[in-house]
Amino acid sequence: MSKLYIVPTPIGNLKDITLRALEVLKDVDLILAEDTRTSGKLLKHFEISTHMQSHHMHNEHKTVESIIQKLKSGTTVALISDAGTPAISDPGFLLSRACIENGIEVDCLPGATAFVPALVNSGLPNDKFVFEGFLPVKKGRQTRLLLLAEETRTMIFYESPHKLVKTLGHFCEYFGEERQVSVSRELTKLFEETIRGTAKEVLEYYTNKPPKGEIVVIVGGKVK
């Protein structure tokens, strides 16, 4: 029986990959990639020729069992996502759970995760925080926001650029216009920026300057 390696990849700057990650990706028999085209560029850059197989949110329910059988037969497997640590708002949970249920060792390497630098950069309390990932798009969104309005810990959200203004508007509505917010965009990349202020101020900024790229939103908790 083999082992599943969960391998973080850079969220932007390719220099952020670890030496251990490169070693594992070169040595395993198979790499499971969220998008083989995106990961193909990363592997080509580091001259890694390991065979890849697609493993993403639309097929992971169907492929888990076959991957478990490969692991049981002795195939060494590494799981990567397009950027960051797999299973953090990306595929990975179902496979890691199945491995544990089948007595297969899971080894998660430390590495890049977008919300950590965004949280530290925000200047908001980070001794206690809650990771929310992506809010529900429609069903359950209002219920979730009403619940989070009472959250006293710093909150972390992922958001797409075309939905950011709408989400900031909801933060103003449900959390209040004066709630402290920090938006980090394009972390580790050439045009990285972090905009801090009240929910109203940050909403006005991005209403006038539509955002691009990957986004992490940090929201201060309710002050008692």
PDB file of C-alpha atoms in Angstrom:
ATOM      1  CA  MET A   1       0.000   0.000   0.000  1.00  0.00           C
ATOM      2  CA  SER A   2       1.290   3.459  -0.930  1.00  0.00           C
ATOM      3  CA  LYS A   3       0.797   6.994   0.357  1.00  0.00           C
ATOM      4  CA  LEU A   4      -1.125  10.096  -0.717  1.00  0.00           C
ATOM      5  CA  TYR A   5       0.887  13.308  -0.675  1.00  0.00           C
ATOM      6  CA  ILE A   6      -1.077  16.560  -0.530  1.00  0.00           C
ATOM      7  CA  VAL A   7       1.209  19.166  -2.078  1.00  0.00           C
ATOM      8  CA  PRO A   8       0.658  22.945  -1.932  1.00  0.00           C
ATOM      9  CA  THR A   9       1.628  24.891  -5.041  1.00  0.00           C
ATOM     10  CA  PRO A  10       2.410  28.623  -5.408  1.00  0.00           C
ATOM     11  CA  ILE A  11      -0.528  31.042  -5.345  1.00  0.00           C
ATOM     12  CA  GLY A  12       1.315  33.294  -7.786  1.00  0.00           C
ATOM     13  CA  ASN A  13       5.065  33.581  -7.416  1.00  0.00           C
ATOM     14  CA  LEU A  14       6.661  30.315  -8.575  1.00  0.00           C
ATOM     15  CA  LYS A  15       9.570  30.840  -6.167  1.00  0.00           C
ATOM     16  CA  ASP A  16       7.196  30.049  -3.293  1.00  0.00           C
ATOM     17  CA  ILE A  17       7.205  26.318  -4.008  1.00  0.00           C
ATOM     18  CA  THR A  18       9.248  24.314  -1.497  1.00  0.00           C
ATOM     19  CA  LEU A  19      12.184  22.055  -2.242  1.00  0.00           C
ATOM     20  CA  ARG A  20      10.305  19.177  -0.634  1.00  0.00           C
ATOM     21  CA  ALA A  21       7.275  19.777  -2.856  1.00  0.00           C
ATOM     22  CA  LEU A  22       9.463  19.607  -5.964  1.00  0.00           C
ATOM     23  CA  GLU A  23      11.073  16.408  -4.717  1.00  0.00           C
ATOM     24  CA  VAL A  24       7.721  14.732  -4.091  1.00  0.00           C
ATOM     25  CA  LEU A  25       6.261  15.788  -7.453  1.00  0.00           C
ATOM     26  CA  LYS A  26       9.288  14.317  -9.214  1.00  0.00           C
ATOM     27  CA  ASP A  27       9.288  11.057  -7.268  1.00  0.00           C
ATOM     28  CA  VAL A  28       5.601  10.031  -7.218  1.00  0.00           C
ATOM     29  CA  ASP A  29       4.044   7.807  -9.868  1.00  0.00           C
ATOM     30  CA  LEU A  30       1.002  10.001 -10.455  1.00  0.00           C
ATOM     31  CA  ILE A  31      -0.031  13.625  -9.912  1.00  0.00           C
ATOM     32  CA  LEU A  32      -3.714  14.458  -9.505  1.00  0.00           C
ATOM     33  CA  ALA A  33      -4.261  17.986 -10.810  1.00  0.00           C
ATOM     34  CA  GLU A  34      -7.302  20.246 -10.635  1.00  0.00           C
ATOM     35  CA  ASP A  35      -6.557  21.542 -14.150  1.00  0.00           C
ATOM     36  CA  THR A  36      -3.863  19.650 -16.036  1.00  0.00           C
ATOM     37  CA  ARG A  37      -3.275  22.624 -18.344  1.00  0.00           C
ATOM     38  CA  THR A  38      -2.579  25.001 -15.457  1.00  0.00           C
ATOM     39  CA  SER A  39      -0.474  22.484 -13.562  1.00  0.00           C
ATOM     40  CA  GLY A  40       1.283  21.503 -16.769  1.00  0.00           C
ATOM     41  CA  LYS A  41       2.846  24.976 -16.930  1.00  0.00           C
ATOM     42  CA  LEU A  42       4.114  24.624 -13.359  1.00  0.00           C
ATOM     43  CA  LEU A  43       5.575  21.172 -13.961  1.00  0.00           C
ATOM     44  CA  LYS A  44       7.187  22.260 -17.223  1.00  0.00           C
ATOM     45  CA  HIS A  45       8.820  25.242 -15.471  1.00  0.00           C
ATOM     46  CA  PHE A  46      10.451  22.916 -12.948  1.00  0.00           C
ATOM     47  CA  GLU A  47      11.191  20.190 -15.524  1.00  0.00           C
ATOM     48  CA  ILE A  48       8.905  17.615 -13.914  1.00  0.00           C
ATOM     49  CA  SER A  49       7.625  14.921 -16.263  1.00  0.00           C
ATOM     50  CA  THR A  50       5.442  12.902 -13.859  1.00  0.00           C
ATOM     51  CA  HIS A  51       2.185  11.675 -15.370  1.00  0.00           C
ATOM     52  CA  MET A  52      -0.887  13.772 -14.504  1.00  0.00           C
ATOM     53  CA  GLN A  53      -4.559  12.890 -14.126  1.00  0.00           C
ATOM     54  CA  SER A  54      -7.489  15.298 -13.833  1.00  0.00           C
ATOM     55  CA  HIS A  55      -9.087  15.492 -10.368  1.00  0.00           C
ATOM     56  CA  HIS A  56     -11.500  18.385  -9.838  1.00  0.00           C
ATOM     57  CA  MET A  57     -14.792  19.262  -8.146  1.00  0.00           C
ATOM     58  CA  HIS A  58     -16.856  17.964 -11.077  1.00  0.00           C
ATOM     59  CA  ASN A  59     -15.347  14.460 -11.204  1.00  0.00           C
ATOM     60  CA  GLU A  60     -13.882  13.787  -7.741  1.00  0.00           C
ATOM     61  CA  HIS A  61     -16.916  11.794  -6.550  1.00  0.00           C
ATOM     62  CA  LYS A  62     -16.469   9.450  -9.514  1.00  0.00           C
ATOM     63  CA  THR A  63     -12.672   9.093  -9.399  1.00  0.00           C
ATOM     64  CA  VAL A  64     -12.034   8.603  -5.663  1.00  0.00           C
ATOM     65  CA  GLU A  65     -12.609   4.840  -5.679  1.00  0.00           C
ATOM     66  CA  SER A  66     -10.293   4.211  -8.619  1.00  0.00           C
ATOM     67  CA  ILE A  67      -7.576   6.329  -7.018  1.00  0.00           C
ATOM     68  CA  ILE A  68      -7.945   4.384  -3.759  1.00  0.00           C
ATOM     69  CA  GLN A  69      -7.426   1.158  -5.707  1.00  0.00           C
ATOM     70  CA  LYS A  70      -4.278   2.562  -7.312  1.00  0.00           C
ATOM     71  CA  LEU A  71      -2.929   3.538  -3.907  1.00  0.00           C
ATOM     72  CA  LYS A  72      -3.700   0.076  -2.529  1.00  0.00           C
ATOM     73  CA  SER A  73      -1.811  -1.464  -5.435  1.00  0.00           C
ATOM     74  CA  GLY A  74       1.340   0.511  -4.560  1.00  0.00           C
ATOM     75  CA  THR A  75       1.027   3.611  -6.757  1.00  0.00           C
ATOM     76  CA  THR A  76       2.392   6.725  -5.077  1.00  0.00           C
ATOM     77  CA  VAL A  77       0.119   9.726  -5.655  1.00  0.00           C
ATOM     78  CA  ALA A  78       0.438  13.495  -5.162  1.00  0.00           C
ATOM     79  CA  LEU A  79      -2.603  15.765  -5.130  1.00  0.00           C
ATOM     80  CA  ILE A  80      -2.245  19.401  -6.213  1.00  0.00           C
ATOM     81  CA  SER A  81      -4.714  22.203  -6.962  1.00  0.00           C
ATOM     82  CA  ASP A  82      -4.339  25.125  -9.357  1.00  0.00           C
ATOM     83  CA  ALA A  83      -2.853  27.214  -6.541  1.00  0.00           C
ATOM     84  CA  GLY A  84      -2.363  26.900  -2.800  1.00  0.00           C
ATOM     85  CA  THR A  85      -3.100  23.970  -0.524  1.00  0.00           C
ATOM     86  CA  PRO A  86      -5.555  21.342  -1.808  1.00  0.00           C
ATOM     87  CA  ALA A  87      -8.822  20.871   0.131  1.00  0.00           C
ATOM     88  CA  ILE A  88      -8.919  24.543   1.211  1.00  0.00           C
ATOM     89  CA  SER A  89     -11.899  25.637  -0.938  1.00  0.00           C
ATOM     90  CA  ASP A  90     -10.519  23.183  -3.516  1.00  0.00           C
ATOM     91  CA  PRO A  91     -10.851  19.419  -4.161  1.00  0.00           C
ATOM     92  CA  GLY A  92      -9.062  17.165  -1.697  1.00  0.00           C
ATOM     93  CA  PHE A  93     -11.308  16.464   1.272  1.00  0.00           C
ATOM     94  CA  LEU A  94     -13.143  13.503  -0.273  1.00  0.00           C
ATOM     95  CA  LEU A  95      -9.915  11.784  -1.291  1.00  0.00           C
ATOM     96  CA  SER A  96      -8.081  12.369   1.986  1.00  0.00           C
ATOM     97  CA  ARG A  97     -11.108  11.085   3.926  1.00  0.00           C
ATOM     98  CA  ALA A  98     -11.326   7.982   1.735  1.00  0.00           C
ATOM     99  CA  CYS A  99      -7.621   7.299   2.265  1.00  0.00           C
ATOM    100  CA  ILE A 100      -7.994   7.509   6.035  1.00  0.00           C
ATOM    101  CA  GLU A 101     -11.036   5.223   5.941  1.00  0.00           C
ATOM    102  CA  ASN A 102      -8.979   2.680   3.959  1.00  0.00           C
ATOM    103  CA  GLY A 103      -5.916   2.854   6.179  1.00  0.00           C
ATOM    104  CA  ILE A 104      -3.837   4.687   3.559  1.00  0.00           C
ATOM    105  CA  GLU A 105      -1.330   7.182   4.919  1.00  0.00           C
ATOM    106  CA  VAL A 106      -1.910  10.849   4.072  1.00  0.00           C
ATOM    107  CA  ASP A 107       1.035  13.254   4.173  1.00  0.00           C
ATOM    108  CA  CYS A 108       0.148  16.954   3.760  1.00  0.00           C
ATOM    109  CA  LEU A 109       3.165  19.141   3.051  1.00  0.00           C
ATOM    110  CA  PRO A 110       3.269  22.690   4.436  1.00  0.00           C
ATOM    111  CA  GLY A 111       3.172  25.465   1.881  1.00  0.00           C
ATOM    112  CA  ALA A 112       1.295  28.310   0.252  1.00  0.00           C
ATOM    113  CA  THR A 113      -2.257  29.132   1.349  1.00  0.00           C
ATOM    114  CA  ALA A 114      -3.768  32.454   0.276  1.00  0.00           C
ATOM    115  CA  PHE A 115      -5.661  33.314   3.444  1.00  0.00           C
ATOM    116  CA  VAL A 116      -2.610  33.286   5.748  1.00  0.00           C
ATOM    117  CA  PRO A 117      -0.755  36.284   4.227  1.00  0.00           C
ATOM    118  CA  ALA A 118      -4.093  38.072   3.694  1.00  0.00           C
ATOM    119  CA  LEU A 119      -4.975  37.647   7.364  1.00  0.00           C
ATOM    120  CA  VAL A 120      -1.576  38.824   8.581  1.00  0.00           C
ATOM    121  CA  ASN A 121      -1.550  41.759   6.120  1.00  0.00           C
ATOM    122  CA  SER A 122      -5.005  42.924   7.239  1.00  0.00           C
ATOM    123  CA  GLY A 123      -3.922  44.298  10.578  1.00  0.00           C
ATOM    124  CA  LEU A 124      -7.068  42.779  12.103  1.00  0.00           C
ATOM    125  CA  PRO A 125      -6.893  40.475  15.154  1.00  0.00           C
ATOM    126  CA  ASN A 126      -5.522  37.078  14.145  1.00  0.00           C
ATOM    127  CA  ASP A 127      -5.249  35.291  17.474  1.00  0.00           C
ATOM    128  CA  LYS A 128      -8.696  33.832  16.776  1.00  0.00           C
ATOM    129  CA  PHE A 129     -10.359  33.649  13.368  1.00  0.00           C
ATOM    130  CA  VAL A 130     -12.903  31.691  11.352  1.00  0.00           C
ATOM    131  CA  PHE A 131     -12.397  30.581   7.751  1.00  0.00           C
ATOM    132  CA  GLU A 132     -15.618  30.823   5.730  1.00  0.00           C
ATOM    133  CA  GLY A 133     -14.266  30.326   2.223  1.00  0.00           C
ATOM    134  CA  PHE A 134     -16.862  31.182  -0.437  1.00  0.00           C
ATOM    135  CA  LEU A 135     -20.278  32.347   0.751  1.00  0.00           C
ATOM    136  CA  PRO A 136     -23.333  30.571  -0.707  1.00  0.00           C
ATOM    137  CA  VAL A 137     -24.178  32.146  -4.044  1.00  0.00           C
ATOM    138  CA  LYS A 138     -27.976  32.173  -3.590  1.00  0.00           C
ATOM    139  CA  LYS A 139     -29.642  29.635  -1.303  1.00  0.00           C
ATOM    140  CA  GLY A 140     -28.568  30.065   2.282  1.00  0.00           C
ATOM    141  CA  ARG A 141     -26.587  33.268   1.710  1.00  0.00           C
ATOM    142  CA  GLN A 142     -28.852  35.531   3.773  1.00  0.00           C
ATOM    143  CA  THR A 143     -29.055  32.984   6.585  1.00  0.00           C
ATOM    144  CA  ARG A 144     -25.276  32.693   6.668  1.00  0.00           C
ATOM    145  CA  LEU A 145     -24.744  36.457   6.696  1.00  0.00           C
ATOM    146  CA  LEU A 146     -27.253  36.937   9.523  1.00  0.00           C
ATOM    147  CA  LEU A 147     -25.408  34.323  11.571  1.00  0.00           C
ATOM    148  CA  LEU A 148     -21.970  35.799  10.827  1.00  0.00           C
ATOM    149  CA  ALA A 149     -23.161  39.296  11.773  1.00  0.00           C
ATOM    150  CA  GLU A 150     -22.853  38.147  15.397  1.00  0.00           C
ATOM    151  CA  GLU A 151     -19.410  36.507  14.954  1.00  0.00           C
ATOM    152  CA  THR A 152     -16.801  38.136  17.202  1.00  0.00           C
ATOM    153  CA  ARG A 153     -13.765  36.500  15.608  1.00  0.00           C
ATOM    154  CA  THR A 154     -12.041  37.820  12.490  1.00  0.00           C
ATOM    155  CA  MET A 155     -13.613  36.236   9.401  1.00  0.00           C
ATOM    156  CA  ILE A 156     -11.913  35.082   6.197  1.00  0.00           C
ATOM    157  CA  PHE A 157     -13.703  34.866   2.852  1.00  0.00           C
ATOM    158  CA  TYR A 158     -12.678  33.957  -0.689  1.00  0.00           C
ATOM    159  CA  GLU A 159     -14.445  35.829  -3.483  1.00  0.00           C
ATOM    160  CA  SER A 160     -14.316  36.122  -7.257  1.00  0.00           C
ATOM    161  CA  PRO A 161     -13.611  39.571  -8.752  1.00  0.00           C
ATOM    162  CA  HIS A 162     -16.984  39.933 -10.467  1.00  0.00           C
ATOM    163  CA  LYS A 163     -18.856  39.241  -7.206  1.00  0.00           C
ATOM    164  CA  LEU A 164     -16.687  41.307  -4.840  1.00  0.00           C
ATOM    165  CA  VAL A 165     -18.707  44.537  -5.019  1.00  0.00           C
ATOM    166  CA  LYS A 166     -21.956  42.654  -4.382  1.00  0.00           C
ATOM    167  CA  THR A 167     -20.428  40.855  -1.406  1.00  0.00           C
ATOM    168  CA  LEU A 168     -19.013  44.074   0.070  1.00  0.00           C
ATOM    169  CA  GLY A 169     -22.484  45.578  -0.293  1.00  0.00           C
ATOM    170  CA  HIS A 170     -23.901  42.675   1.683  1.00  0.00           C
ATOM    171  CA  PHE A 171     -21.252  43.195   4.374  1.00  0.00           C
ATOM    172  CA  CYS A 172     -22.382  46.825   4.666  1.00  0.00           C
ATOM    173  CA  GLU A 173     -25.993  45.706   4.898  1.00  0.00           C
ATOM    174  CA  TYR A 174     -25.609  42.837   7.366  1.00  0.00           C
ATOM    175  CA  PHE A 175     -22.470  43.777   9.343  1.00  0.00           C
ATOM    176  CA  GLY A 176     -22.731  47.569   9.177  1.00  0.00           C
ATOM    177  CA  GLU A 177     -20.905  50.155   7.070  1.00  0.00           C
ATOM    178  CA  GLU A 178     -18.305  50.795   9.767  1.00  0.00           C
ATOM    179  CA  ARG A 179     -17.154  47.159  10.069  1.00  0.00           C
ATOM    180  CA  GLN A 180     -13.426  46.910   9.339  1.00  0.00           C
ATOM    181  CA  VAL A 181     -12.531  45.136   6.097  1.00  0.00           C
ATOM    182  CA  SER A 182      -9.289  44.263   4.312  1.00  0.00           C
ATOM    183  CA  VAL A 183      -9.209  43.022   0.710  1.00  0.00           C
ATOM    184  CA  SER A 184      -6.024  41.363  -0.565  1.00  0.00           C
ATOM    185  CA  ARG A 185      -5.810  40.849  -4.310  1.00  0.00           C
ATOM    186  CA  GLU A 186      -3.285  39.005  -6.494  1.00  0.00           C
ATOM    187  CA  LEU A 187      -1.149  37.944  -3.514  1.00  0.00           C
ATOM    188  CA  THR A 188       2.543  37.298  -4.353  1.00  0.00           C
ATOM    189  CA  LYS A 189       1.997  38.536  -7.930  1.00  0.00           C
ATOM    190  CA  LEU A 190       3.227  41.656  -9.717  1.00  0.00           C
ATOM    191  CA  PHE A 191       0.091  43.745  -9.079  1.00  0.00           C
ATOM    192  CA  GLU A 192      -0.551  42.598  -5.503  1.00  0.00           C
ATOM    193  CA  GLU A 193      -2.525  45.052  -3.394  1.00  0.00           C
ATOM    194  CA  THR A 194      -4.258  45.199  -0.019  1.00  0.00           C
ATOM    195  CA  ILE A 195      -7.017  47.769   0.565  1.00  0.00           C
ATOM    196  CA  ARG A 196      -8.070  48.368   4.170  1.00  0.00           C
ATOM    197  CA  GLY A 197     -10.858  50.472   5.680  1.00  0.00           C
ATOM    198  CA  THR A 198     -14.498  50.345   6.665  1.00  0.00           C
ATOM    199  CA  ALA A 199     -16.849  48.177   4.634  1.00  0.00           C
ATOM    200  CA  LYS A 200     -18.276  51.348   3.078  1.00  0.00           C
ATOM    201  CA  GLU A 201     -14.839  52.740   2.154  1.00  0.00           C
ATOM    202  CA  VAL A 202     -13.653  49.487   0.585  1.00  0.00           C
ATOM    203  CA  LEU A 203     -16.947  49.122  -1.299  1.00  0.00           C
ATOM    204  CA  GLU A 204     -16.571  52.631  -2.728  1.00  0.00           C
ATOM    205  CA  TYR A 205     -12.980  51.891  -3.780  1.00  0.00           C
ATOM    206  CA  TYR A 206     -13.859  48.746  -5.728  1.00  0.00           C
ATOM    207  CA  THR A 207     -17.059  50.243  -7.135  1.00  0.00           C
ATOM    208  CA  ASN A 208     -14.854  52.856  -8.814  1.00  0.00           C
ATOM    209  CA  LYS A 209     -12.036  50.443  -9.588  1.00  0.00           C
ATOM    210  CA  PRO A 210     -13.386  47.023 -10.639  1.00  0.00           C
ATOM    211  CA  PRO A 211     -11.016  44.318  -9.316  1.00  0.00           C
ATOM    212  CA  LYS A 212      -9.192  41.565 -11.167  1.00  0.00           C
ATOM    213  CA  GLY A 213      -7.481  38.394  -9.997  1.00  0.00           C
ATOM    214  CA  GLU A 214      -7.728  36.149  -6.940  1.00  0.00           C
ATOM    215  CA  ILE A 215      -9.252  37.816  -3.861  1.00  0.00           C
ATOM    216  CA  VAL A 216      -9.245  37.206  -0.106  1.00  0.00           C
ATOM    217  CA  VAL A 217     -11.485  39.328   2.110  1.00  0.00           C
ATOM    218  CA  ILE A 218     -10.789  39.714   5.827  1.00  0.00           C
ATOM    219  CA  VAL A 219     -13.604  41.105   7.992  1.00  0.00           C
ATOM    220  CA  GLY A 220     -13.293  42.184  11.602  1.00  0.00           C
ATOM    221  CA  GLY A 221     -15.570  40.465  14.096  1.00  0.00           C
ATOM    222  CA  LYS A 222     -18.410  42.173  15.926  1.00  0.00           C
ATOM    223  CA  VAL A 223     -17.179  44.286  18.799  1.00  0.00           C
ATOM    224  CA  LYS A 224     -18.929  43.378  22.031  1.00  0.00           C
TER     225      LYS A 224
END
